[in-house]
Amino acid sequence: MTTKNTLCTIILLFAASALHGQGIIEQWDYTNNSVNGVNGNAMTHVNHATNTDQTGTVYDNSYTVNRDQGYGGDVISGLGLSTGTVKAEMTISSWNLSGTNSWFGIQFRDSANTAISSLRLQGNTNGTRVTLEDEIGQITDSNGGARSQAVGGFVSAARAATTPVTFSLTLGLDDGSYTLVSDLWTSQNGVQQTGTIAGLSGTTVDNFRWINAGNWAAGTDFVELDQIVVSAVPEPSTYALLAGLLSLSAVMIRRRN
């Protein structure tokens, strides 16, 4: 005879299954300059020369990337995310990107290692930019206009490179949408840009790669990473499935009583 405890266990197992992949996939806080995330994934090939941890109310700790330009390894792989949304968010404590195209970013890629898009903090002759690049197909901006190049905006000139900046990119794998957010953009760009990327709908995000590339000046250019979070949220039908399971289980328990 099935007891109420057994039924509760079944409910929890169904809920865990339905919500598999929801929420934080990995989070790096760089405590003691460690590149290991809370779930054990290490940032590979993103080394540093000196320990420059910083503590205080503004940030947790920080990890300085000041290597020559290059590509990091696959940090998280085998995700198989093809529905719902996937998001990468970075907080950078301070930076110096003196090159015209020096940048640090996180790249979304599929199982064939094809770049789907990347989120970048990028040097520019007119100032530092937060951009979405490496898109898998034609991109539209917030006004519905076709863009052959990246979208983004300049970090406010009134805010110094020693002021932490948080920015994120969310990809909608069901509708092909993107949301690019930066808390230090100039006012004319706002804090959020949205649009679509052709070919994104139905694409599977399988892995992430860290990249610092372009015209990095060795010994001069750097970024101090405060926190990076990678997360995913299932499509709405997953929540509908969970609600149905919970309702059915509640009925079963009432009948047992």
Coordinates of C-alpha atoms in Angstrom, one line a residue:
M1 CA 0.0 0.0 0.0
T2 CA 1.4 3.4 -1.0
T3 CA 1.8 5.7 2.0
K4 CA 1.7 9.5 2.0
N5 CA 5.4 9.6 2.5
T6 CA 6.0 7.5 -0.6
L7 CA 3.7 9.8 -2.5
C8 CA 5.6 12.8 -1.3
T9 CA 8.8 11.2 -2.4
I10 CA 7.3 10.6 -5.9
I11 CA 6.2 14.2 -6.1
L12 CA 9.7 15.4 -5.2
L13 CA 11.3 13.1 -7.8
F14 CA 9.0 14.3 -10.5
A15 CA 9.6 17.9 -9.6
A16 CA 13.3 17.4 -9.6
S17 CA 13.1 15.8 -13.0
A18 CA 10.8 18.5 -14.4
L19 CA 13.1 21.3 -13.2
H20 CA 16.4 19.7 -14.2
G21 CA 18.6 22.4 -15.7
Q22 CA 16.7 25.3 -14.1
G23 CA 18.6 28.0 -12.4
I24 CA 22.3 28.3 -11.9
I25 CA 24.5 26.0 -14.0
E26 CA 27.7 27.4 -12.7
Q27 CA 28.9 30.4 -10.7
W28 CA 32.4 31.7 -10.2
D29 CA 33.1 34.0 -7.2
Y30 CA 36.9 33.8 -7.4
T31 CA 37.3 33.4 -3.6
N32 CA 41.1 33.2 -2.9
N33 CA 41.6 33.7 -6.7
S34 CA 40.3 30.2 -7.4
V35 CA 39.0 29.6 -11.0
N36 CA 36.8 26.7 -9.7
G37 CA 33.1 27.3 -9.8
V38 CA 30.6 26.3 -7.1
N39 CA 29.7 23.1 -9.1
G40 CA 33.3 22.2 -9.7
N41 CA 33.8 23.6 -13.3
A42 CA 37.2 25.3 -13.7
M43 CA 37.9 28.1 -16.1
T44 CA 40.7 26.7 -18.2
H45 CA 43.5 28.5 -20.0
V46 CA 42.6 31.8 -18.4
N47 CA 45.7 32.3 -16.2
H48 CA 47.1 35.3 -14.3
A49 CA 50.5 36.6 -13.3
T50 CA 49.8 38.0 -9.9
N51 CA 47.3 37.5 -7.1
T52 CA 45.2 40.7 -6.9
D53 CA 42.3 39.6 -4.8
Q54 CA 40.1 42.5 -3.7
T55 CA 37.5 42.4 -0.9
G56 CA 34.9 44.8 0.2
T57 CA 31.2 45.6 -0.1
V58 CA 31.4 46.2 -3.8
Y59 CA 32.6 42.7 -4.7
D60 CA 33.4 39.3 -3.3
N61 CA 36.9 38.6 -4.5
S62 CA 38.4 39.1 -8.0
Y63 CA 40.5 37.2 -10.5
T64 CA 42.8 39.1 -12.8
V65 CA 43.1 37.9 -16.4
N66 CA 46.2 39.5 -18.0
R67 CA 47.6 36.9 -20.2
D68 CA 48.3 37.5 -23.9
Q69 CA 45.4 37.2 -26.3
G70 CA 44.1 33.6 -26.7
Y71 CA 41.2 31.3 -26.4
G72 CA 40.3 29.5 -23.2
G73 CA 39.1 25.9 -23.2
D74 CA 35.5 24.7 -23.0
V75 CA 34.5 25.6 -19.5
I76 CA 31.1 23.9 -19.4
S77 CA 30.2 21.3 -22.1
G78 CA 27.5 18.7 -22.8
L79 CA 24.7 21.0 -21.8
G80 CA 22.3 20.1 -24.6
L81 CA 20.1 23.2 -24.0
S82 CA 17.6 23.5 -26.9
T83 CA 14.6 25.1 -25.2
G84 CA 13.9 27.8 -22.7
T85 CA 16.5 30.5 -22.0
V86 CA 20.2 30.5 -21.3
K87 CA 22.0 33.4 -19.7
A88 CA 25.5 34.5 -19.0
E89 CA 26.2 37.4 -16.6
M90 CA 29.5 38.9 -15.8
T91 CA 30.6 41.5 -13.2
I92 CA 34.0 43.0 -13.8
S93 CA 35.6 45.0 -11.0
S94 CA 38.0 47.0 -13.1
W95 CA 39.7 46.8 -16.5
N96 CA 42.1 48.2 -19.0
L97 CA 41.5 47.4 -22.6
S98 CA 43.7 49.8 -24.5
G99 CA 43.6 48.1 -27.9
T100 CA 41.1 49.1 -30.5
N101 CA 39.7 45.5 -30.5
S102 CA 41.0 44.1 -27.2
W103 CA 38.2 42.3 -25.4
F104 CA 37.3 39.6 -22.9
G105 CA 34.1 37.5 -23.4
I106 CA 32.1 34.3 -22.9
Q107 CA 31.1 32.5 -26.0
F108 CA 27.9 30.4 -26.4
R109 CA 28.6 27.4 -28.8
D110 CA 26.8 24.4 -30.1
S111 CA 27.9 20.7 -30.1
A112 CA 29.9 21.3 -33.3
N113 CA 31.7 24.2 -31.5
T114 CA 30.2 26.7 -33.8
A115 CA 29.8 30.1 -32.2
I116 CA 26.2 31.1 -31.5
S117 CA 27.0 34.4 -29.9
S118 CA 29.3 36.0 -27.4
L119 CA 29.1 38.5 -24.6
R120 CA 32.0 40.9 -24.6
L121 CA 33.6 43.8 -22.7
Q122 CA 35.6 45.4 -25.6
G123 CA 38.1 48.2 -26.0
N124 CA 37.3 50.9 -28.6
T125 CA 38.9 54.1 -29.7
N126 CA 35.8 55.9 -28.3
G127 CA 35.7 54.0 -25.0
T128 CA 34.9 50.6 -23.6
R129 CA 31.9 48.8 -25.1
V130 CA 29.6 46.0 -23.9
T131 CA 28.6 44.1 -27.0
L132 CA 26.9 41.0 -28.5
E133 CA 28.9 39.5 -31.3
D134 CA 29.6 36.2 -33.1
E135 CA 25.9 35.8 -33.8
I136 CA 24.9 32.7 -35.6
G137 CA 22.7 34.6 -38.1
Q138 CA 21.3 38.0 -39.0
I139 CA 20.6 40.1 -36.0
T140 CA 17.9 42.7 -35.5
D141 CA 18.2 45.5 -32.9
S142 CA 15.6 46.9 -30.5
N143 CA 14.1 49.0 -33.3
G144 CA 13.6 46.0 -35.6
G145 CA 16.4 47.1 -37.8
A146 CA 18.8 44.6 -39.4
R147 CA 22.3 44.7 -38.2
S148 CA 25.2 43.2 -40.0
Q149 CA 27.5 43.7 -37.0
A150 CA 27.2 43.5 -33.3
V151 CA 24.8 45.4 -31.1
G152 CA 25.8 47.1 -27.8
G153 CA 26.7 50.4 -26.3
F154 CA 29.5 52.3 -24.6
V155 CA 30.2 52.2 -20.9
S156 CA 29.3 55.7 -19.6
A157 CA 32.3 58.0 -19.8
A158 CA 31.3 59.4 -16.4
R159 CA 32.1 56.0 -14.8
A160 CA 35.8 55.1 -14.5
A161 CA 37.2 51.7 -15.4
T162 CA 37.7 51.1 -11.7
T163 CA 33.9 51.1 -11.2
P164 CA 32.4 47.5 -11.3
V165 CA 30.3 46.9 -14.4
T166 CA 27.6 44.1 -14.6
F167 CA 26.3 43.0 -17.9
S168 CA 24.5 39.9 -19.3
L169 CA 23.2 38.2 -22.4
T170 CA 20.1 36.0 -22.4
L171 CA 19.2 33.9 -25.4
G172 CA 15.7 32.6 -26.0
L173 CA 16.1 29.3 -27.7
D174 CA 12.4 28.9 -28.4
D175 CA 11.7 32.3 -30.1
G176 CA 15.3 33.2 -31.2
S177 CA 15.3 36.3 -29.0
Y178 CA 18.2 38.0 -27.2
T179 CA 18.3 40.4 -24.3
L180 CA 21.5 42.4 -23.7
V181 CA 21.8 44.3 -20.5
S182 CA 24.5 46.6 -19.0
D183 CA 24.2 48.7 -15.9
L184 CA 26.8 51.2 -17.1
W185 CA 25.7 52.1 -20.6
T186 CA 25.3 55.7 -21.7
S187 CA 21.8 57.0 -21.2
Q188 CA 21.0 57.1 -24.9
N189 CA 21.4 53.4 -25.1
G190 CA 19.4 52.6 -22.0
V191 CA 20.2 49.6 -19.9
Q192 CA 18.7 46.9 -22.1
Q193 CA 18.6 46.0 -25.8
T194 CA 16.5 43.3 -27.3
G195 CA 15.9 41.7 -30.7
T196 CA 16.2 38.4 -32.5
I197 CA 19.0 36.4 -34.1
A198 CA 18.2 34.4 -37.2
G199 CA 18.8 30.7 -36.7
L200 CA 18.9 30.9 -32.9
S201 CA 15.5 29.2 -32.5
G202 CA 16.0 25.5 -32.4
T203 CA 19.8 25.8 -31.8
T204 CA 21.3 23.8 -29.0
V205 CA 23.7 25.5 -26.6
D206 CA 26.1 22.8 -25.7
N207 CA 29.1 24.6 -24.2
F208 CA 30.8 27.8 -23.2
R209 CA 34.3 29.1 -23.9
W210 CA 36.2 32.0 -22.3
I211 CA 38.0 34.2 -24.8
N212 CA 40.4 37.1 -24.4
A213 CA 41.5 38.2 -27.9
G214 CA 42.3 41.1 -30.2
N215 CA 45.0 43.6 -29.6
W216 CA 45.8 42.9 -26.0
A217 CA 48.9 44.7 -24.7
A218 CA 50.8 42.3 -22.7
G219 CA 51.5 43.6 -19.2
T220 CA 49.0 46.4 -19.7
D221 CA 45.6 45.1 -20.6
F222 CA 43.6 43.2 -18.0
V223 CA 40.2 42.5 -16.6
E224 CA 39.4 41.8 -13.0
L225 CA 36.6 39.3 -12.8
D226 CA 34.4 39.7 -9.8
Q227 CA 31.7 37.1 -10.6
I228 CA 30.4 35.1 -13.6
V229 CA 27.1 33.2 -13.5
V230 CA 25.7 30.9 -16.2
S231 CA 22.1 29.9 -15.8
A232 CA 19.2 28.3 -17.7
V233 CA 15.4 28.4 -17.3
P234 CA 13.2 25.7 -19.0
E235 CA 10.5 26.6 -21.5
P236 CA 7.0 27.4 -20.0
S237 CA 5.7 23.9 -20.8
T238 CA 8.0 22.5 -18.2
Y239 CA 6.3 24.5 -15.5
A240 CA 2.9 23.4 -16.8
L241 CA 4.1 19.8 -16.6
L242 CA 5.2 20.3 -13.0
A243 CA 1.9 22.0 -12.1
G244 CA 0.0 19.0 -13.5
L245 CA 2.1 16.5 -11.6
L246 CA 1.6 18.4 -8.3
S247 CA -2.2 18.7 -8.9
L248 CA -2.4 15.0 -9.7
S249 CA -0.4 14.1 -6.6
A250 CA -2.6 16.2 -4.4
V251 CA -5.7 14.4 -5.6
M252 CA -4.0 11.1 -4.9
I253 CA -3.1 12.1 -1.4
R254 CA -6.6 13.3 -0.7
R255 CA -8.1 10.0 -1.9
R256 CA -5.6 8.1 0.4
N257 CA -6.9 10.2 3.3

